[in-house]
Short mmCIF file of C-alpha atoms and ligand atoms in Angstrom, two decimals:
data_model
loop_
_atom_site.label_atom_id
_atom_site.label_comp_id
_atom_site.label_asym_id
_atom_site.label_seq_id
_atom_site.Cartn_x
_atom_site.Cartn_y
_atom_site.Cartn_z
CA MET A 1 -0.08 34.67 8.50
CA LYS A 2 0.30 33.96 4.73
CA LYS A 3 -3.31 32.58 4.62
CA ILE A 4 -4.78 35.70 6.33
CA LYS A 5 -2.83 37.91 3.89
CA PHE A 6 -4.23 35.88 0.92
CA ILE A 7 -7.80 36.11 2.25
CA THR A 8 -7.50 39.86 2.86
CA ILE A 9 -6.05 40.47 -0.64
CA THR A 10 -8.90 38.44 -2.19
CA ILE A 11 -11.52 40.46 -0.33
CA ILE A 12 -9.79 43.77 -1.21
CA ILE A 13 -9.95 42.72 -4.89
CA ASN A 14 -13.68 41.94 -4.47
CA LEU A 15 -14.25 45.31 -2.78
CA LEU A 16 -12.24 47.14 -5.46
CA LEU A 17 -14.46 45.38 -8.01
CA SER A 18 -17.55 46.49 -6.10
CA SER A 19 -16.25 50.09 -5.69
CA CYS A 20 -16.29 50.46 -9.48
CA GLY A 21 -20.02 51.15 -9.05
CA SER A 22 -22.20 48.09 -8.49
CA THR A 23 -22.49 45.99 -11.63
CA PRO A 24 -26.07 45.31 -12.73
CA MET A 25 -27.48 41.93 -11.83
CA ALA A 26 -28.42 40.98 -15.38
CA ASN A 27 -26.39 38.29 -17.11
CA GLU A 28 -23.07 40.06 -16.68
CA ILE A 29 -21.10 37.07 -17.65
CA GLY A 30 -21.55 37.82 -21.37
CA THR A 31 -19.13 35.11 -22.44
CA ASN A 32 -20.09 32.40 -24.86
CA THR A 33 -20.73 30.17 -21.95
CA VAL A 34 -24.46 30.18 -21.56
CA ALA A 35 -25.84 31.22 -18.22
CA GLN A 36 -29.31 31.73 -19.49
CA LYS A 37 -32.25 29.68 -18.32
CA PRO A 38 -31.70 26.30 -19.97
CA SER A 39 -34.49 25.28 -22.38
CA ALA A 40 -36.32 21.91 -22.48
CA THR A 41 -34.34 18.78 -23.35
CA ALA A 42 -34.00 17.58 -26.95
CA GLU A 43 -33.07 14.16 -28.44
CA GLU A 44 -30.18 14.14 -30.97
CA ALA A 45 -27.16 11.91 -31.74
CA PRO A 46 -23.78 13.50 -30.80
CA GLN A 47 -21.60 14.68 -33.71
CA SER A 48 -17.98 14.07 -32.87
CA TYR A 49 -17.91 10.38 -32.31
CA GLU A 50 -16.76 8.84 -35.61
CA GLN A 51 -13.74 11.15 -35.82
CA SER A 52 -12.37 10.18 -32.34
CA SER A 53 -12.60 6.42 -32.91
CA ALA A 54 -10.33 6.90 -35.96
CA ASN A 55 -7.29 7.26 -33.78
CA ALA A 56 -8.38 4.74 -31.13
CA ARG A 57 -5.72 3.49 -28.72
CA ILE A 58 -3.82 0.25 -29.26
CA ASP A 59 -5.96 -2.41 -27.49
CA ASP A 60 -3.70 -3.67 -24.67
CA GLY A 61 -6.46 -5.74 -23.15
CA ARG A 62 -6.76 -3.32 -20.23
CA THR A 63 -9.59 -0.84 -19.82
CA VAL A 64 -8.09 2.05 -17.93
CA VAL A 65 -10.16 4.93 -16.54
CA GLY A 66 -8.46 8.09 -15.28
CA ILE A 67 -10.51 10.00 -12.68
CA SER A 68 -9.26 13.53 -11.95
CA MET A 69 -10.91 15.25 -8.98
CA PRO A 70 -10.26 18.91 -8.00
CA ASP A 71 -9.69 18.75 -4.28
CA LYS A 72 -10.11 16.80 -1.04
CA LEU A 73 -10.79 19.82 1.19
CA LEU A 74 -14.27 20.22 -0.26
CA GLU A 75 -16.13 17.25 1.22
CA ARG A 76 -18.13 16.03 -1.75
CA TRP A 77 -15.21 15.24 -4.12
CA ASN A 78 -13.97 12.61 -1.68
CA HIS A 79 -17.27 10.79 -2.10
CA ASP A 80 -17.46 11.35 -5.88
CA GLY A 81 -13.97 9.87 -6.30
CA ILE A 82 -14.78 6.77 -4.27
CA PHE A 83 -18.19 6.20 -5.91
CA LEU A 84 -16.66 6.47 -9.41
CA LYS A 85 -13.60 4.36 -8.61
CA GLU A 86 -15.47 1.52 -6.92
CA HIS A 87 -18.15 1.43 -9.59
CA PHE A 88 -15.75 1.38 -12.56
CA GLU A 89 -13.62 -1.28 -10.80
CA LYS A 90 -16.73 -3.38 -10.21
CA GLU A 91 -17.21 -3.24 -14.00
CA GLY A 92 -13.68 -4.61 -14.53
CA CYS A 93 -11.92 -1.33 -15.28
CA GLU A 94 -8.51 -0.35 -13.93
CA VAL A 95 -8.85 3.04 -12.24
CA ILE A 96 -6.30 5.83 -11.70
CA LEU A 97 -7.86 8.28 -9.20
CA LYS A 98 -6.06 11.56 -8.41
CA TYR A 99 -6.86 14.74 -6.46
CA ALA A 100 -5.35 18.06 -7.56
CA ASP A 101 -5.37 20.04 -4.27
CA ASN A 102 -7.29 22.73 -6.17
CA LEU A 103 -4.12 23.48 -8.17
CA ILE A 104 -4.38 23.81 -11.96
CA ASP A 105 -0.81 22.66 -12.66
CA THR A 106 -1.24 19.63 -10.46
CA GLN A 107 -4.42 18.70 -12.34
CA ILE A 108 -2.68 19.08 -15.71
CA SER A 109 0.15 16.79 -14.60
CA ASP A 110 -2.36 14.36 -13.08
CA ILE A 111 -4.12 14.09 -16.44
CA ARG A 112 -0.81 13.81 -18.30
CA SER A 113 0.17 10.89 -16.07
CA MET A 114 -3.19 9.23 -16.75
CA ILE A 115 -2.62 9.58 -20.51
CA ASP A 116 0.87 8.09 -20.13
CA GLY A 117 -0.64 5.44 -17.83
CA GLY A 118 -2.72 4.06 -20.68
CA ALA A 119 -6.10 5.68 -19.91
CA ASP A 120 -8.85 4.87 -22.42
CA LEU A 121 -11.33 7.20 -20.72
CA LEU A 122 -10.89 10.37 -18.64
CA VAL A 123 -13.53 11.50 -16.15
CA ILE A 124 -12.59 15.03 -15.06
CA THR A 125 -13.91 17.61 -12.58
CA ALA A 126 -11.92 20.72 -13.35
CA VAL A 127 -10.29 23.01 -10.81
CA ASP A 128 -10.50 25.69 -13.54
CA GLY A 129 -12.77 24.70 -16.40
CA ALA A 130 -10.91 26.83 -18.94
CA ALA A 131 -7.36 25.74 -18.10
CA LEU A 132 -7.25 22.18 -19.49
CA SER A 133 -7.83 22.53 -23.24
CA SER A 134 -4.30 21.62 -24.35
CA VAL A 135 -4.00 18.47 -22.24
CA LEU A 136 -7.52 17.47 -23.32
CA ASP A 137 -6.59 17.91 -26.98
CA LYS A 138 -3.52 15.78 -26.36
CA ALA A 139 -5.71 13.04 -24.87
CA LYS A 140 -8.14 13.23 -27.76
CA SER A 141 -5.32 13.04 -30.31
CA GLN A 142 -4.58 9.62 -28.78
CA GLY A 143 -8.19 8.47 -29.09
CA ILE A 144 -9.00 8.86 -25.39
CA LYS A 145 -12.66 9.57 -24.55
CA ILE A 146 -13.43 12.46 -22.20
CA ILE A 147 -16.34 12.99 -19.82
CA ALA A 148 -16.68 16.34 -18.01
CA TYR A 149 -17.92 15.34 -14.53
CA ASP A 150 -20.11 17.82 -12.65
CA ARG A 151 -18.21 20.92 -13.93
CA LEU A 152 -18.14 21.66 -17.70
CA LEU A 153 -14.70 21.54 -19.39
CA MET A 154 -14.39 24.73 -21.42
CA ASN A 155 -12.92 25.84 -24.74
CA SER A 156 -12.02 22.42 -26.08
CA PRO A 157 -13.59 20.40 -28.93
CA SER A 158 -12.13 17.25 -27.30
CA VAL A 159 -14.85 16.85 -24.67
CA ASP A 160 -17.30 14.05 -25.54
CA TYR A 161 -19.97 14.27 -22.84
CA TYR A 162 -21.01 16.17 -19.69
CA VAL A 163 -22.64 14.66 -16.59
CA SER A 164 -23.93 16.96 -13.89
CA TYR A 165 -26.91 18.17 -11.92
CA ASP A 166 -29.10 20.95 -13.36
CA ASN A 167 -26.90 23.69 -11.94
CA TYR A 168 -29.21 26.55 -12.91
CA LYS A 169 -31.97 24.85 -10.92
CA VAL A 170 -29.73 24.80 -7.82
CA GLY A 171 -29.81 28.61 -7.81
CA VAL A 172 -33.54 28.62 -8.47
CA LEU A 173 -34.19 26.33 -5.48
CA GLN A 174 -32.06 28.53 -3.18
CA ALA A 175 -33.91 31.67 -4.31
CA GLU A 176 -37.33 30.03 -4.05
CA TYR A 177 -36.51 29.09 -0.48
CA VAL A 178 -35.57 32.71 0.32
CA ILE A 179 -38.77 34.01 -1.30
CA SER A 180 -40.98 31.73 0.81
CA ALA A 181 -38.96 32.09 4.04
CA LEU A 182 -39.04 35.90 3.80
CA ARG A 183 -42.67 35.86 2.59
CA LEU A 184 -41.63 38.26 -0.15
CA GLU A 185 -44.95 37.80 -1.95
CA LYS A 186 -46.80 39.59 0.83
CA SER A 187 -44.06 41.58 2.51
CA SER A 188 -44.68 45.31 3.02
CA ARG A 189 -41.18 45.99 4.40
CA THR A 190 -38.12 45.88 2.12
CA LYS A 191 -36.09 42.86 3.19
CA THR A 192 -32.29 42.71 2.92
CA ILE A 193 -30.06 40.04 1.42
CA GLU A 194 -26.34 39.51 0.77
CA PHE A 195 -24.78 37.16 -1.77
CA VAL A 196 -21.89 34.75 -1.26
CA THR A 197 -21.35 33.16 -4.66
CA GLY A 198 -18.87 30.52 -5.75
CA ASP A 199 -15.41 30.21 -7.23
CA PRO A 200 -15.29 32.36 -10.40
CA VAL A 201 -13.23 29.73 -12.29
CA ASP A 202 -15.90 27.07 -11.64
CA ASN A 203 -18.34 27.19 -14.56
CA ASN A 204 -21.08 25.84 -12.27
CA ALA A 205 -20.86 28.92 -10.05
CA ARG A 206 -22.21 31.02 -12.93
CA TYR A 207 -25.29 28.82 -13.28
CA PHE A 208 -25.98 28.82 -9.53
CA TYR A 209 -25.69 32.63 -9.50
CA GLN A 210 -27.87 33.16 -12.58
CA GLY A 211 -30.57 30.77 -11.40
CA ALA A 212 -30.80 32.65 -8.09
CA VAL A 213 -30.64 36.16 -9.60
CA ASP A 214 -33.22 35.46 -12.32
CA THR A 215 -35.61 34.09 -9.67
CA LEU A 216 -35.12 36.98 -7.22
CA MET A 217 -35.06 39.75 -9.84
CA PRO A 218 -38.82 40.56 -9.64
CA TYR A 219 -38.40 41.31 -5.92
CA PHE A 220 -35.43 43.59 -6.53
CA GLU A 221 -37.47 45.35 -9.20
CA ASN A 222 -40.55 45.79 -6.99
CA GLY A 223 -38.37 46.98 -4.09
CA ARG A 224 -39.22 44.13 -1.71
CA LEU A 225 -35.61 42.99 -1.64
CA SER A 226 -32.38 45.00 -1.50
CA VAL A 227 -28.64 44.44 -1.07
CA ARG A 228 -27.32 47.00 1.43
CA SER A 229 -23.66 46.37 0.48
CA ASN A 230 -24.60 46.93 -3.16
CA GLN A 231 -22.38 43.95 -3.97
CA LYS A 232 -24.59 42.16 -6.47
CA GLY A 233 -22.40 41.15 -9.39
CA PHE A 234 -21.01 37.62 -9.93
CA TYR A 235 -17.36 38.55 -9.52
CA GLU A 236 -17.68 40.95 -6.60
CA THR A 237 -19.67 38.39 -4.61
CA SER A 238 -17.51 35.42 -5.63
CA THR A 239 -15.50 33.23 -3.26
CA ALA A 240 -12.13 31.98 -4.54
CA GLN A 241 -11.73 28.23 -4.16
CA TRP A 242 -15.16 28.04 -2.43
CA SER A 243 -13.17 28.86 0.70
CA THR A 244 -15.00 28.93 4.06
CA ASP A 245 -12.46 31.42 5.44
CA ILE A 246 -12.80 33.83 2.50
CA ALA A 247 -16.61 33.68 2.74
CA GLN A 248 -16.46 34.29 6.51
CA GLN A 249 -14.12 37.27 6.27
CA ARG A 250 -15.97 38.89 3.40
CA LEU A 251 -19.30 38.65 5.24
CA GLN A 252 -17.70 39.93 8.47
CA ILE A 253 -16.56 43.05 6.58
CA ILE A 254 -20.05 43.49 5.08
CA LEU A 255 -21.75 43.07 8.48
CA ASN A 256 -19.45 45.61 10.14
CA SER A 257 -19.73 48.06 7.24
CA TYR A 258 -23.45 47.88 6.39
CA TYR A 259 -25.33 46.23 9.33
CA PRO A 260 -24.65 48.23 12.50
CA GLU A 261 -26.94 47.99 15.55
CA ASN A 262 -30.68 47.93 14.58
CA VAL A 263 -30.01 47.37 10.91
CA ARG A 264 -31.55 44.06 10.01
CA LEU A 265 -30.15 41.45 7.65
CA ASP A 266 -32.81 38.99 6.53
CA ALA A 267 -30.93 36.53 4.31
CA VAL A 268 -27.55 35.41 2.99
CA LEU A 269 -27.70 33.48 -0.28
CA CYS A 270 -24.67 31.18 -0.16
CA ALA A 271 -23.94 29.10 -3.26
CA ASN A 272 -22.75 26.00 -1.38
CA ASP A 273 -22.18 24.57 2.09
CA SER A 274 -18.49 25.43 2.51
CA THR A 275 -19.34 29.11 1.98
CA ALA A 276 -22.47 28.77 4.15
CA LEU A 277 -20.26 27.53 6.98
CA GLY A 278 -18.24 30.74 6.68
CA ALA A 279 -21.41 32.82 6.61
CA THR A 280 -22.93 31.26 9.75
CA ARG A 281 -19.63 31.78 11.60
CA ALA A 282 -19.58 35.44 10.53
CA LEU A 283 -23.18 35.90 11.67
CA GLU A 284 -22.39 34.35 15.03
CA SER A 285 -19.38 36.62 15.57
CA ASP A 286 -20.36 39.89 13.88
CA TYR A 287 -24.15 40.21 13.49
CA SER A 288 -25.87 42.09 16.32
CA GLY A 289 -29.44 41.55 15.06
CA LYS A 290 -31.82 39.29 17.07
CA ASN A 291 -33.58 37.73 14.06
CA SER A 292 -32.49 34.37 12.67
CA VAL A 293 -30.99 35.10 9.27
CA VAL A 294 -31.97 32.81 6.37
CA VAL A 295 -28.83 31.05 5.07
CA THR A 296 -28.84 28.83 1.97
CA GLY A 297 -26.35 26.16 0.92
CA GLN A 298 -25.64 23.21 -1.39
CA ASP A 299 -24.11 19.73 -1.12
CA ALA A 300 -25.47 18.55 2.27
CA ASP A 301 -22.00 18.44 3.80
CA VAL A 302 -22.14 16.72 7.21
CA ALA A 303 -21.16 19.87 9.15
CA ASN A 304 -23.97 21.75 7.43
CA ILE A 305 -26.54 19.05 8.16
CA TYR A 306 -25.77 19.69 11.83
CA SER A 307 -26.09 23.47 11.19
CA ILE A 308 -29.55 22.88 9.70
CA ILE A 309 -30.59 20.65 12.64
CA GLU A 310 -29.35 23.40 15.04
CA GLY A 311 -31.17 26.11 13.03
CA LYS A 312 -28.00 28.03 12.11
CA GLN A 313 -28.43 27.22 8.39
CA SER A 314 -31.89 27.15 6.78
CA MET A 315 -31.52 24.81 3.81
CA THR A 316 -29.14 23.04 1.51
CA VAL A 317 -29.56 21.75 -2.03
CA PHE A 318 -28.95 18.02 -2.12
CA LYS A 319 -27.42 16.29 -5.14
CA ALA A 320 -27.14 12.53 -4.66
CA LEU A 321 -23.52 11.95 -5.63
CA ARG A 322 -24.01 8.18 -5.90
CA ASP A 323 -26.63 8.73 -8.61
CA GLU A 324 -24.41 11.17 -10.50
CA SER A 325 -21.60 8.59 -10.50
CA VAL A 326 -24.01 5.86 -11.70
CA VAL A 327 -24.81 7.97 -14.78
CA ALA A 328 -21.11 8.71 -15.44
CA VAL A 329 -20.14 5.02 -15.18
CA ALA A 330 -22.97 3.83 -17.46
CA LEU A 331 -22.03 6.53 -19.98
CA GLY A 332 -18.32 5.67 -19.66
CA LEU A 333 -18.89 1.96 -20.27
CA SER A 334 -21.09 2.75 -23.26
CA ILE A 335 -18.52 4.93 -25.03
CA LEU A 336 -15.71 2.53 -24.09
CA SER A 337 -17.60 -0.11 -26.05
CA ASP A 338 -17.72 2.27 -29.03
CA GLU A 339 -21.40 3.06 -28.69
CA ALA A 340 -22.71 6.60 -29.34
CA PRO A 341 -24.97 7.02 -26.30
CA ASP A 342 -27.86 9.50 -26.32
CA GLY A 343 -31.21 9.67 -24.55
CA GLU A 344 -31.62 5.95 -25.04
CA LEU A 345 -29.04 5.39 -22.32
CA ILE A 346 -31.52 6.81 -19.79
CA LYS A 347 -34.50 4.90 -21.20
CA ARG A 348 -32.75 1.54 -20.97
CA SER A 349 -31.10 2.28 -17.60
CA GLY A 350 -34.05 1.68 -15.24
CA TRP A 351 -32.59 4.28 -12.86
CA ASP A 352 -34.84 5.18 -9.92
CA PHE A 353 -33.85 8.85 -10.16
CA THR A 354 -34.55 11.63 -12.66
CA CYS A 355 -32.02 12.23 -15.44
CA SER A 356 -32.51 14.15 -18.68
CA TYR A 357 -30.50 14.24 -21.90
CA ASN A 358 -29.67 17.75 -23.18
CA THR A 359 -28.06 18.66 -26.49
CA THR A 360 -28.78 22.38 -26.61
CA ASP A 361 -27.70 24.23 -23.51
CA TYR A 362 -24.13 23.37 -22.55
CA ASP A 363 -21.88 25.25 -24.97
CA ASN A 364 -18.29 24.97 -23.76
CA GLY A 365 -17.06 27.68 -26.10
CA SER A 366 -15.95 25.19 -28.77
CA LYS A 367 -19.17 23.21 -29.24
CA ILE A 368 -22.41 22.12 -27.60
CA ILE A 369 -21.61 19.20 -25.28
CA PRO A 370 -24.28 16.44 -25.06
CA SER A 371 -25.20 16.39 -21.38
CA TYR A 372 -26.88 14.13 -18.83
CA LEU A 373 -28.48 16.22 -16.10
CA LEU A 374 -29.84 15.02 -12.78
CA SER A 375 -32.34 16.93 -10.66
CA PRO A 376 -31.38 18.53 -7.30
CA ILE A 377 -33.77 18.81 -4.32
CA THR A 378 -34.18 21.21 -1.37
CA ILE A 379 -33.35 19.90 2.10
CA THR A 380 -34.64 21.62 5.24
CA LYS A 381 -35.05 20.62 8.88
CA ASP A 382 -38.49 19.25 7.96
CA ASN A 383 -37.58 16.78 5.19
CA LEU A 384 -33.99 15.99 6.18
CA GLU A 385 -34.73 12.63 7.86
CA LYS A 386 -36.92 11.43 5.01
CA GLU A 387 -34.75 12.59 2.07
CA LEU A 388 -31.30 11.91 3.49
CA PHE A 389 -31.58 9.16 6.11
CA ASP A 390 -34.64 7.08 5.13
CA THR A 391 -33.20 6.94 1.62
CA GLY A 392 -29.87 5.61 2.93
CA TYR A 393 -27.69 8.43 1.57
CA TYR A 394 -26.71 9.34 5.18
CA ALA A 395 -26.69 7.35 8.42
CA ARG A 396 -25.70 7.68 12.08
CA ASN A 397 -22.99 5.52 13.65
CA GLY A 398 -23.20 3.83 17.05
CA SER A 399 -22.63 7.09 18.89
CA GLY A 400 -25.19 8.90 16.70
CA LEU A 401 -22.66 10.76 14.56
CA ILE A 402 -23.89 11.52 11.04
CA TYR A 403 -21.91 10.29 8.03
CA ALA A 404 -22.46 10.06 4.26
CA VAL A 405 -22.91 6.44 3.20
CA GLU A 406 -20.36 5.33 0.59
C1 GAL B 1 -19.48 22.86 -7.71
C2 GAL B 1 -20.34 21.69 -7.40
C3 GAL B 1 -21.03 21.92 -6.13
C4 GAL B 1 -20.08 22.33 -5.03
C5 GAL B 1 -19.03 23.28 -5.48
C6 GAL B 1 -17.89 23.34 -4.49
O1 GAL B 1 -18.89 22.72 -8.92
O2 GAL B 1 -21.30 21.49 -8.41
O3 GAL B 1 -21.73 20.75 -5.77
O4 GAL B 1 -19.50 21.19 -4.52
O5 GAL B 1 -18.50 22.93 -6.71
O6 GAL B 1 -17.19 22.17 -4.47
#
């Protein structure tokens, strides 16, 4: 009962937001966090390093790495945590790995316990990117190094580096898929689309949204694409906690309000797989149209790989988590040995995947954070076997069940 009430309140808030006249699709975020199209990479040594080594920790002979993950309900973080832990341990580090159940206070106390536990390095994926600045500053004041993992840590000068995928490109790939699947280049009929964006406190969600909107904008402007619900803004289309249930209920309301009999919905642009799961359930239960609706996603969660095989979901954006953890561990070991890594780290790595070094685009509100960015790819029914299974990222067990290889 409580959960339903929470979901309904969240959707009412979204609708109230949308009733205040639909917000334009341009970069509405307007904060100092950039959501513009990132520019090309640039080579430059990071600034802050000398200062932090001044108050380095007493060397107790242990190398302790604190890994703070947001949540276990969202499939990928379980894999990220294991990849990072096992890899750092293989390199002789002691690892403290904690999951915050998507609760900000829990994450703050997790990080505090890692500081008290003797951490020399913190690798953090924030529940809320803007809620950790004081505990980060505390860590820094004790000479602890900090890597923002996958999601940028905001409003703190204490962050040393950022490792992630090119999040803007994720949105671009989702939109490009919609453009080709709906043949928008040649279409004479106006096609319809609805947006299911991510958790508004997740800085990545802004990049996914902006990448998609910037790429689709020409088709909104030339009238080949329209949003019947008029819910186009980042906040009014957002999904708290990336929740499958919230995404499902919001789309059910939209389908019942704006897509009655004979009104066709062509696409639902979902920012990730947990929201896509909600969207496909809503379409199954509340969409009366006969056409198969294009549904996007991200993360290649196992349930969604099945949805793609069964044709319920059209694509997902794959980000090899193992590769992302490899970059974070190499970076972590480098700064733990008092190096000041830059683009050279990539050159000397010999990695068999693409990674670029960026010192211009990731402003966390306090400073530009030197970033290592990997490149996401589009997965559809056609390239799924080759990109996910032949590469060994996924496999099938004896009874043919799919699982992510750890
Ligand atoms: C984002 C992450 C995505 C997706 C989403 C929900 O920050 O980059 O891969 O997992 O969170 O967990």
